């Protein structure tokens, strides 16, 4: 007997659409249908931050035209209430509304009745509020602290000091330094619980170095696959079978904007190359100077 | 003999109204009277962030009308100081003030004396300041980082690998991921101290998994009630007697806005169902794909 | 022989004024002269955040008048360049500048030469920049997250379960909850190092409970003075002699604004009452409801 | 055989310019050429935060002139569409554009055709968006939380309680306190790995006190060079040979702005003076008051 809880309101029910699908394709998850069960309209701020700039500007433009149309209609209702605007001409009233909302006020057209002045009073306040909200949104979009971190296209498993070691490379693409940078690597895979259920489980992979006081150029992440590693004894086939995914999370303080930044990357099973090693990118000149050659950043060499 | 400290100022005294009541109803705390001892007026920014948008807009509207009224009266005092405004007509001066404060300036009315120009100078500055403050407030209201996390209406206690386990479900209602999510569960209940006083004490409940690198869909929190658990040997009656409340706190970094978000939920004693289990919401299709059916998110089944 | 380092620039030298005095009065430090060695002008943003609102508004007003004066003089130089402004009349040009800077533009006065139009172009940009900067500052001032936490005027030392215990009370003055609140108490006192120097040293005092998942009403901080405590065996006279100060730091996440808030308080030696206890403020009604009486929040009773 | 990964897009390739050089000069790293491989144009927000104020204002000015030029040309196309503007006069149309973009609208010139009114409608929206974006940028530049922390020009190695100890001084240059300040010191040097490769490695140096609840005046960082220290047995020559650098990272909460602030400093091998000690800057007056003399902040004395 299934208990349907009475206290759950109708409104909450509606928010919960039937189901979402999770597809595993090419070692990556694909989530389908989640959009359906959580409407954008319930989370407008998040939407306005998420859509690309073109969509953001488009939405502002539509809103701007719509609000001027509403006020133009309000002035139309007032009849001959705007000096030098032809009564009944929607366009005249629309342009008068624009001049008022944007607080331009050329004065070629101006309100001449109490009704028109009252609408102007309201429109002026709406204009001020609109500037306030738009400024806040533009700022929030602009200021989202982001890290520009590049991850190597593949991870490799290669012997290091005699032990097989998982490695991948990262590079800070900015000219500045990410302070107190921390890297975490998680393994996500299907496992069988004691009661025989398939469950999806996270394991954190221990790195030889998981933090650096200053991440300026490149960072080679290394996880030694010893007895304590969840990858110990694992084969490429088993990785695929258990839908294994490596999730990398890098965070630190951007030196320039002094804010915490985050970067993420994930490696599917097909992105992990066994018995390969990365091409060296740090070279020495005859005079002892070092230089980094990013051309080979993603390149690997098979072991002999 | 009670010492009333001399150094406590009269002002501080006044702020401390006699008392507030704490009621325990339906497993939840209810606090009555706290509003009385801490006036809103001492914390305006907090108030402007807390009240709903309708109240916020209402307050701005009232303030906008009030400030224009004040300046209209100031212009009235100046007599025939505004061109094309009828001296003594409050409405004319009010509308002139609106056109000035919102920086529209049609020019049909304009200041023609030094007195009027001086008031205009002041009003222009007040208008600029008002835009600044309103923009800040609107932005702060908009940008409060919030998590849209759904908690199951009830928690259940059900055997897991042979041991009774407290469980509840959470779901991220956004399409994005909460990074480095952490969950903490606290038990709050009345206990008797060594000296026989009733005191209210917090215990943190250990979860089988209390963090996840990426919280995208659902998360089942599990606390094993073994000998080390403060819930060990507790009966439903004892939970009610000790006014037990479970407090859940979930935090993490919202992937989209890159800010720390928090969600909270509490379960009263009546929200904890003994010997029930949650209805499965993760299903497998014949082709191996998984899907999540949120329709049953809150539903439980009694154990046989 | 004292080495004066050559690499220290003249500019850096100047910034370092000779000395600042630290006075110990009534158990509290007083720092004198620090203002001298670090000029406000080198840190204007900090200054604009620190001064009270009256000073902030005053500075904006002065700046606003000054900038309009500068532009008025620029228009004056242009001679008969503004329509309907009397050439040579500073006031006319000043008011025209106000109407331009604040983007009102009545149009009764308007630029009629290329020179005047060029100045208007510059002033318009300055006005836009000014709004931008002022908005940012007003917002930054408004949004500084603050905790409204009250600390008891005194701390007491009273036996608790047989052991002398340092106690003080705090109360959240807001109606909301401070999440994941943490309290830290430090003892700062003069000590003698192994080499006989007097040095000022910090000790953290261990609290019976130093964090709470939700700090809504009151919190009694308790530090047991056992063998491991730096206060073990200390007398009131010794506290004064070593200039002991207790520093309390409380931080957490304000539930409403979702930001980290901090509160601080310090207790001098005269604020620590020995062999006193706090008056109870939590009472029970006959029907079992509890209520808190803040009237006695700061009151203590001597032990018999 | 080198595998060049196919999946790397042409666009990503282009972003990766050949190489950057790292020069070690005077104990400090110098990075050359990084600007080349990551274009500024891909990271405009970061650029606008990084360039000095003069450059920022210059860019805004250029943008402001450019946008007004574009709209002036658009009005020119409309022929005799602006009242009181001479058709074909670029300057008239430019100044009309300024009056519209900045929402001044004197009204001496005003749009008289539908074409001109449509351009005005668009320009008004562009103006509002421009204010929004500029406000956000100005605020973000202003509000970057910075610590004003001074580090001594040199670090010294001097015996302390019989053991050689690395020391350097820091001072908070603000009048306020940095709460919960933490200092971390890292040693970065070339080492030889087990396989004979030269690698650059970080070591954290343990400080006698690495945090303080309140950093108000000065702080002497001390690292004891005992057996557990990576500096144990190291000579000045070895420091130079291994390109050793000390990196200091100080963070805490600025009391005034209630934000986390960070400061960094690095000491090259030439900035570490062996067998020197700092000149005392804390003195006592006859009446017991202490004072700090910042004149000698950077000064050291050789040991006898």
JSON list of C-alpha atoms in Angstrom, two decimals, chain B residues 57-210:
[
{"chain": "B", "resi": 57, "resn": "UNK", "atom": "CA", "xyz": [7.81, 48.24, -4.33]},
{"chain": "B", "resi": 58, "resn": "UNK", "atom": "CA", "xyz": [5.10, 49.74, -2.13]},
{"chain": "B", "resi": 59, "resn": "UNK", "atom": "CA", "xyz": [7.69, 51.29, 0.14]},
{"chain": "B", "resi": 60, "resn": "UNK", "atom": "CA", "xyz": [9.60, 52.74, -2.79]},
{"chain": "B", "resi": 61, "resn": "UNK", "atom": "CA", "xyz": [6.37, 54.18, -4.21]},
{"chain": "B", "resi": 62, "resn": "UNK", "atom": "CA", "xyz": [5.47, 55.82, -0.90]},
{"chain": "B", "resi": 63, "resn": "UNK", "atom": "CA", "xyz": [8.97, 57.20, -0.55]},
{"chain": "B", "resi": 64, "resn": "UNK", "atom": "CA", "xyz": [8.89, 58.51, -4.13]},
{"chain": "B", "resi": 65, "resn": "UNK", "atom": "CA", "xyz": [5.58, 60.31, -3.60]},
{"chain": "B", "resi": 66, "resn": "UNK", "atom": "CA", "xyz": [6.72, 61.66, -0.23]},
{"chain": "B", "resi": 67, "resn": "UNK", "atom": "CA", "xyz": [9.96, 63.11, -1.55]},
{"chain": "B", "resi": 68, "resn": "UNK", "atom": "CA", "xyz": [8.22, 64.75, -4.50]},
{"chain": "B", "resi": 69, "resn": "UNK", "atom": "CA", "xyz": [5.66, 66.23, -2.11]},
{"chain": "B", "resi": 70, "resn": "UNK", "atom": "CA", "xyz": [8.42, 67.72, 0.02]},
{"chain": "B", "resi": 71, "resn": "UNK", "atom": "CA", "xyz": [10.07, 69.34, -3.00]},
{"chain": "B", "resi": 72, "resn": "UNK", "atom": "CA", "xyz": [6.71, 70.51, -4.38]},
{"chain": "B", "resi": 73, "resn": "UNK", "atom": "CA", "xyz": [6.14, 72.33, -1.09]},
{"chain": "B", "resi": 74, "resn": "UNK", "atom": "CA", "xyz": [9.63, 73.83, -1.33]},
{"chain": "B", "resi": 75, "resn": "UNK", "atom": "CA", "xyz": [8.84, 75.19, -4.80]},
{"chain": "B", "resi": 76, "resn": "UNK", "atom": "CA", "xyz": [5.45, 76.46, -3.53]},
{"chain": "B", "resi": 77, "resn": "UNK", "atom": "CA", "xyz": [7.28, 78.55, -0.96]},
{"chain": "B", "resi": 78, "resn": "UNK", "atom": "CA", "xyz": [9.19, 80.22, -3.78]},
{"chain": "B", "resi": 79, "resn": "UNK", "atom": "CA", "xyz": [6.01, 81.70, -5.26]},
{"chain": "B", "resi": 80, "resn": "UNK", "atom": "CA", "xyz": [6.11, 82.36, -8.99]},
{"chain": "B", "resi": 81, "resn": "UNK", "atom": "CA", "xyz": [9.47, 80.68, -9.46]},
{"chain": "B", "resi": 82, "resn": "UNK", "atom": "CA", "xyz": [8.69, 78.04, -12.09]},
{"chain": "B", "resi": 83, "resn": "UNK", "atom": "CA", "xyz": [7.89, 79.14, -15.61]},
{"chain": "B", "resi": 84, "resn": "UNK", "atom": "CA", "xyz": [4.50, 77.93, -16.87]},
{"chain": "B", "resi": 85, "resn": "UNK", "atom": "CA", "xyz": [3.53, 76.58, -13.44]},
{"chain": "B", "resi": 86, "resn": "UNK", "atom": "CA", "xyz": [0.56, 78.31, -11.86]},
{"chain": "B", "resi": 87, "resn": "UNK", "atom": "CA", "xyz": [1.76, 79.88, -8.58]},
{"chain": "B", "resi": 88, "resn": "UNK", "atom": "CA", "xyz": [0.01, 78.17, -5.67]},
{"chain": "B", "resi": 89, "resn": "UNK", "atom": "CA", "xyz": [-0.95, 75.08, -7.65]},
{"chain": "B", "resi": 90, "resn": "UNK", "atom": "CA", "xyz": [0.42, 72.14, -5.67]},
{"chain": "B", "resi": 91, "resn": "UNK", "atom": "CA", "xyz": [-0.14, 69.72, -8.56]},
{"chain": "B", "resi": 92, "resn": "UNK", "atom": "CA", "xyz": [1.89, 71.81, -11.03]},
{"chain": "B", "resi": 93, "resn": "UNK", "atom": "CA", "xyz": [4.77, 71.98, -8.61]},
{"chain": "B", "resi": 94, "resn": "UNK", "atom": "CA", "xyz": [4.46, 68.28, -7.79]},
{"chain": "B", "resi": 95, "resn": "UNK", "atom": "CA", "xyz": [4.68, 67.33, -11.47]},
{"chain": "B", "resi": 96, "resn": "UNK", "atom": "CA", "xyz": [7.59, 69.72, -11.96]},
{"chain": "B", "resi": 97, "resn": "UNK", "atom": "CA", "xyz": [9.32, 67.97, -9.06]},
{"chain": "B", "resi": 98, "resn": "UNK", "atom": "CA", "xyz": [8.72, 64.56, -10.69]},
{"chain": "B", "resi": 99, "resn": "UNK", "atom": "CA", "xyz": [10.23, 65.80, -13.96]},
{"chain": "B", "resi": 100, "resn": "UNK", "atom": "CA", "xyz": [13.26, 67.06, -12.04]},
{"chain": "B", "resi": 101, "resn": "UNK", "atom": "CA", "xyz": [13.80, 64.14, -9.65]},
{"chain": "B", "resi": 102, "resn": "UNK", "atom": "CA", "xyz": [13.61, 61.60, -12.47]},
{"chain": "B", "resi": 103, "resn": "UNK", "atom": "CA", "xyz": [15.84, 63.92, -14.56]},
{"chain": "B", "resi": 104, "resn": "UNK", "atom": "CA", "xyz": [13.30, 64.09, -17.41]},
{"chain": "B", "resi": 105, "resn": "UNK", "atom": "CA", "xyz": [13.15, 67.87, -17.69]},
{"chain": "B", "resi": 106, "resn": "UNK", "atom": "CA", "xyz": [10.68, 68.38, -20.56]},
{"chain": "B", "resi": 107, "resn": "UNK", "atom": "CA", "xyz": [11.30, 72.08, -20.28]},
{"chain": "B", "resi": 108, "resn": "UNK", "atom": "CA", "xyz": [7.66, 73.09, -20.58]},
{"chain": "B", "resi": 109, "resn": "UNK", "atom": "CA", "xyz": [8.16, 74.05, -16.95]},
{"chain": "B", "resi": 110, "resn": "UNK", "atom": "CA", "xyz": [11.55, 75.27, -15.86]},
{"chain": "B", "resi": 111, "resn": "UNK", "atom": "CA", "xyz": [13.04, 77.18, -12.92]},
{"chain": "B", "resi": 112, "resn": "UNK", "atom": "CA", "xyz": [13.29, 80.93, -13.44]},
{"chain": "B", "resi": 113, "resn": "UNK", "atom": "CA", "xyz": [14.59, 82.23, -10.10]},
{"chain": "B", "resi": 114, "resn": "UNK", "atom": "CA", "xyz": [17.77, 81.60, -8.17]},
{"chain": "B", "resi": 115, "resn": "UNK", "atom": "CA", "xyz": [15.69, 80.11, -5.36]},
{"chain": "B", "resi": 116, "resn": "UNK", "atom": "CA", "xyz": [14.06, 77.59, -7.71]},
{"chain": "B", "resi": 117, "resn": "UNK", "atom": "CA", "xyz": [17.38, 76.77, -9.35]},
{"chain": "B", "resi": 118, "resn": "UNK", "atom": "CA", "xyz": [18.90, 76.10, -5.93]},
{"chain": "B", "resi": 119, "resn": "UNK", "atom": "CA", "xyz": [16.12, 73.71, -5.01]},
{"chain": "B", "resi": 120, "resn": "UNK", "atom": "CA", "xyz": [16.55, 72.04, -8.40]},
{"chain": "B", "resi": 121, "resn": "UNK", "atom": "CA", "xyz": [20.26, 71.64, -7.66]},
{"chain": "B", "resi": 122, "resn": "UNK", "atom": "CA", "xyz": [19.44, 69.90, -4.40]},
{"chain": "B", "resi": 123, "resn": "UNK", "atom": "CA", "xyz": [16.69, 67.78, -5.91]},
{"chain": "B", "resi": 124, "resn": "UNK", "atom": "CA", "xyz": [18.96, 66.67, -8.73]},
{"chain": "B", "resi": 125, "resn": "UNK", "atom": "CA", "xyz": [21.48, 65.40, -6.20]},
{"chain": "B", "resi": 126, "resn": "UNK", "atom": "CA", "xyz": [18.78, 63.69, -4.19]},
{"chain": "B", "resi": 127, "resn": "UNK", "atom": "CA", "xyz": [17.56, 62.03, -7.37]},
{"chain": "B", "resi": 128, "resn": "UNK", "atom": "CA", "xyz": [21.02, 60.74, -8.23]},
{"chain": "B", "resi": 129, "resn": "UNK", "atom": "CA", "xyz": [21.49, 59.43, -4.70]},
{"chain": "B", "resi": 130, "resn": "UNK", "atom": "CA", "xyz": [18.08, 57.80, -4.80]},
{"chain": "B", "resi": 131, "resn": "UNK", "atom": "CA", "xyz": [18.91, 55.96, -8.02]},
{"chain": "B", "resi": 132, "resn": "UNK", "atom": "CA", "xyz": [22.17, 54.82, -6.47]},
{"chain": "B", "resi": 133, "resn": "UNK", "atom": "CA", "xyz": [20.56, 53.48, -3.30]},
{"chain": "B", "resi": 134, "resn": "UNK", "atom": "CA", "xyz": [17.61, 51.88, -5.10]},
{"chain": "B", "resi": 135, "resn": "UNK", "atom": "CA", "xyz": [19.91, 50.19, -7.59]},
{"chain": "B", "resi": 136, "resn": "UNK", "atom": "CA", "xyz": [21.96, 48.76, -4.77]},
{"chain": "B", "resi": 137, "resn": "UNK", "atom": "CA", "xyz": [18.91, 47.49, -2.95]},
{"chain": "B", "resi": 138, "resn": "UNK", "atom": "CA", "xyz": [17.29, 45.98, -6.04]},
{"chain": "B", "resi": 139, "resn": "UNK", "atom": "CA", "xyz": [20.53, 44.24, -6.88]},
{"chain": "B", "resi": 140, "resn": "UNK", "atom": "CA", "xyz": [21.02, 42.95, -3.36]},
{"chain": "B", "resi": 141, "resn": "UNK", "atom": "CA", "xyz": [17.48, 41.55, -3.32]},
{"chain": "B", "resi": 142, "resn": "UNK", "atom": "CA", "xyz": [17.92, 39.95, -6.72]},
{"chain": "B", "resi": 143, "resn": "UNK", "atom": "CA", "xyz": [21.29, 38.47, -6.11]},
{"chain": "B", "resi": 144, "resn": "UNK", "atom": "CA", "xyz": [20.79, 36.76, -2.78]},
{"chain": "B", "resi": 145, "resn": "UNK", "atom": "CA", "xyz": [22.16, 33.35, -3.68]},
{"chain": "B", "resi": 146, "resn": "UNK", "atom": "CA", "xyz": [19.52, 30.74, -2.99]},
{"chain": "B", "resi": 147, "resn": "UNK", "atom": "CA", "xyz": [19.47, 27.02, -3.45]},
{"chain": "B", "resi": 148, "resn": "UNK", "atom": "CA", "xyz": [16.32, 25.47, -4.84]},
{"chain": "B", "resi": 149, "resn": "UNK", "atom": "CA", "xyz": [16.53, 22.25, -2.94]},
{"chain": "B", "resi": 150, "resn": "UNK", "atom": "CA", "xyz": [13.49, 20.10, -2.21]},
{"chain": "B", "resi": 151, "resn": "UNK", "atom": "CA", "xyz": [13.42, 17.94, 0.90]},
{"chain": "B", "resi": 152, "resn": "UNK", "atom": "CA", "xyz": [11.11, 14.96, 1.23]},
{"chain": "B", "resi": 153, "resn": "UNK", "atom": "CA", "xyz": [8.10, 15.79, 3.37]},
{"chain": "B", "resi": 154, "resn": "UNK", "atom": "CA", "xyz": [8.99, 13.03, 5.82]},
{"chain": "B", "resi": 155, "resn": "UNK", "atom": "CA", "xyz": [12.00, 11.18, 7.10]},
{"chain": "B", "resi": 156, "resn": "UNK", "atom": "CA", "xyz": [11.77, 7.44, 7.64]},
{"chain": "B", "resi": 157, "resn": "UNK", "atom": "CA", "xyz": [13.49, 4.95, 9.90]},
{"chain": "B", "resi": 158, "resn": "UNK", "atom": "CA", "xyz": [14.02, 1.69, 8.07]},
{"chain": "B", "resi": 159, "resn": "UNK", "atom": "CA", "xyz": [16.55, -1.17, 8.34]},
{"chain": "B", "resi": 160, "resn": "UNK", "atom": "CA", "xyz": [19.55, -0.81, 6.03]},
{"chain": "B", "resi": 161, "resn": "UNK", "atom": "CA", "xyz": [22.05, -3.65, 5.95]},
{"chain": "B", "resi": 162, "resn": "UNK", "atom": "CA", "xyz": [20.39, -4.94, 9.10]},
{"chain": "B", "resi": 163, "resn": "UNK", "atom": "CA", "xyz": [20.64, -1.77, 11.15]},
{"chain": "B", "resi": 164, "resn": "UNK", "atom": "CA", "xyz": [17.81, 0.76, 11.64]},
{"chain": "B", "resi": 165, "resn": "UNK", "atom": "CA", "xyz": [18.66, 3.82, 9.59]},
{"chain": "B", "resi": 166, "resn": "UNK", "atom": "CA", "xyz": [17.18, 7.29, 9.43]},
{"chain": "B", "resi": 167, "resn": "UNK", "atom": "CA", "xyz": [16.67, 8.42, 5.85]},
{"chain": "B", "resi": 168, "resn": "UNK", "atom": "CA", "xyz": [15.30, 11.41, 3.97]},
{"chain": "B", "resi": 169, "resn": "UNK", "atom": "CA", "xyz": [15.55, 12.52, 0.36]},
{"chain": "B", "resi": 170, "resn": "UNK", "atom": "CA", "xyz": [16.66, 15.79, -1.20]},
{"chain": "B", "resi": 171, "resn": "UNK", "atom": "CA", "xyz": [16.54, 16.96, -4.81]},
{"chain": "B", "resi": 172, "resn": "UNK", "atom": "CA", "xyz": [18.23, 19.86, -6.56]},
{"chain": "B", "resi": 173, "resn": "UNK", "atom": "CA", "xyz": [15.38, 21.62, -8.38]},
{"chain": "B", "resi": 174, "resn": "UNK", "atom": "CA", "xyz": [17.65, 23.55, -10.70]},
{"chain": "B", "resi": 175, "resn": "UNK", "atom": "CA", "xyz": [19.01, 22.22, -13.96]},
{"chain": "B", "resi": 176, "resn": "UNK", "atom": "CA", "xyz": [22.54, 22.85, -12.80]},
{"chain": "B", "resi": 177, "resn": "UNK", "atom": "CA", "xyz": [24.84, 21.27, -10.28]},
{"chain": "B", "resi": 178, "resn": "UNK", "atom": "CA", "xyz": [25.64, 22.28, -6.72]},
{"chain": "B", "resi": 179, "resn": "UNK", "atom": "CA", "xyz": [29.38, 21.76, -6.43]},
{"chain": "B", "resi": 180, "resn": "UNK", "atom": "CA", "xyz": [31.12, 20.46, -3.32]},
{"chain": "B", "resi": 181, "resn": "UNK", "atom": "CA", "xyz": [27.75, 20.05, -1.62]},
{"chain": "B", "resi": 182, "resn": "UNK", "atom": "CA", "xyz": [27.78, 19.28, 2.08]},
{"chain": "B", "resi": 183, "resn": "UNK", "atom": "CA", "xyz": [24.93, 18.10, 4.25]},
{"chain": "B", "resi": 184, "resn": "UNK", "atom": "CA", "xyz": [24.76, 18.34, 8.01]},
{"chain": "B", "resi": 185, "resn": "UNK", "atom": "CA", "xyz": [22.03, 16.92, 10.20]},
{"chain": "B", "resi": 186, "resn": "UNK", "atom": "CA", "xyz": [21.57, 18.01, 13.78]},
{"chain": "B", "resi": 187, "resn": "UNK", "atom": "CA", "xyz": [19.36, 16.58, 16.48]},
{"chain": "B", "resi": 188, "resn": "UNK", "atom": "CA", "xyz": [18.03, 19.12, 18.94]},
{"chain": "B", "resi": 189, "resn": "UNK", "atom": "CA", "xyz": [16.33, 17.84, 22.10]},
{"chain": "B", "resi": 190, "resn": "UNK", "atom": "CA", "xyz": [15.78, 18.45, 25.77]},
{"chain": "B", "resi": 191, "resn": "UNK", "atom": "CA", "xyz": [18.19, 16.70, 28.06]},
{"chain": "B", "resi": 192, "resn": "UNK", "atom": "CA", "xyz": [18.78, 16.70, 31.79]},
{"chain": "B", "resi": 193, "resn": "UNK", "atom": "CA", "xyz": [22.17, 18.05, 32.89]},
{"chain": "B", "resi": 194, "resn": "UNK", "atom": "CA", "xyz": [24.23, 16.57, 35.72]},
{"chain": "B", "resi": 195, "resn": "UNK", "atom": "CA", "xyz": [22.79, 19.22, 38.04]},
{"chain": "B", "resi": 196, "resn": "UNK", "atom": "CA", "xyz": [19.21, 18.32, 37.15]},
{"chain": "B", "resi": 197, "resn": "UNK", "atom": "CA", "xyz": [18.51, 21.29, 34.86]},
{"chain": "B", "resi": 198, "resn": "UNK", "atom": "CA", "xyz": [16.62, 20.79, 31.63]},
{"chain": "B", "resi": 199, "resn": "UNK", "atom": "CA", "xyz": [18.84, 22.00, 28.83]},
{"chain": "B", "resi": 200, "resn": "UNK", "atom": "CA", "xyz": [18.41, 22.02, 25.07]},
{"chain": "B", "resi": 201, "resn": "UNK", "atom": "CA", "xyz": [21.31, 20.28, 23.37]},
{"chain": "B", "resi": 202, "resn": "UNK", "atom": "CA", "xyz": [22.50, 19.77, 19.79]},
{"chain": "B", "resi": 203, "resn": "UNK", "atom": "CA", "xyz": [23.92, 16.52, 18.47]},
{"chain": "B", "resi": 204, "resn": "UNK", "atom": "CA", "xyz": [25.33, 16.14, 15.00]},
{"chain": "B", "resi": 205, "resn": "UNK", "atom": "CA", "xyz": [24.14, 12.96, 13.29]},
{"chain": "B", "resi": 206, "resn": "UNK", "atom": "CA", "xyz": [26.79, 11.17, 11.27]},
{"chain": "B", "resi": 207, "resn": "UNK", "atom": "CA", "xyz": [25.75, 10.50, 7.69]},
{"chain": "B", "resi": 208, "resn": "UNK", "atom": "CA", "xyz": [26.94, 7.60, 5.55]},
{"chain": "B", "resi": 209, "resn": "UNK", "atom": "CA", "xyz": [27.80, 10.21, 2.95]},
{"chain": "B", "resi": 210, "resn": "UNK", "atom": "CA", "xyz": [27.78, 13.84, 4.00]}
]
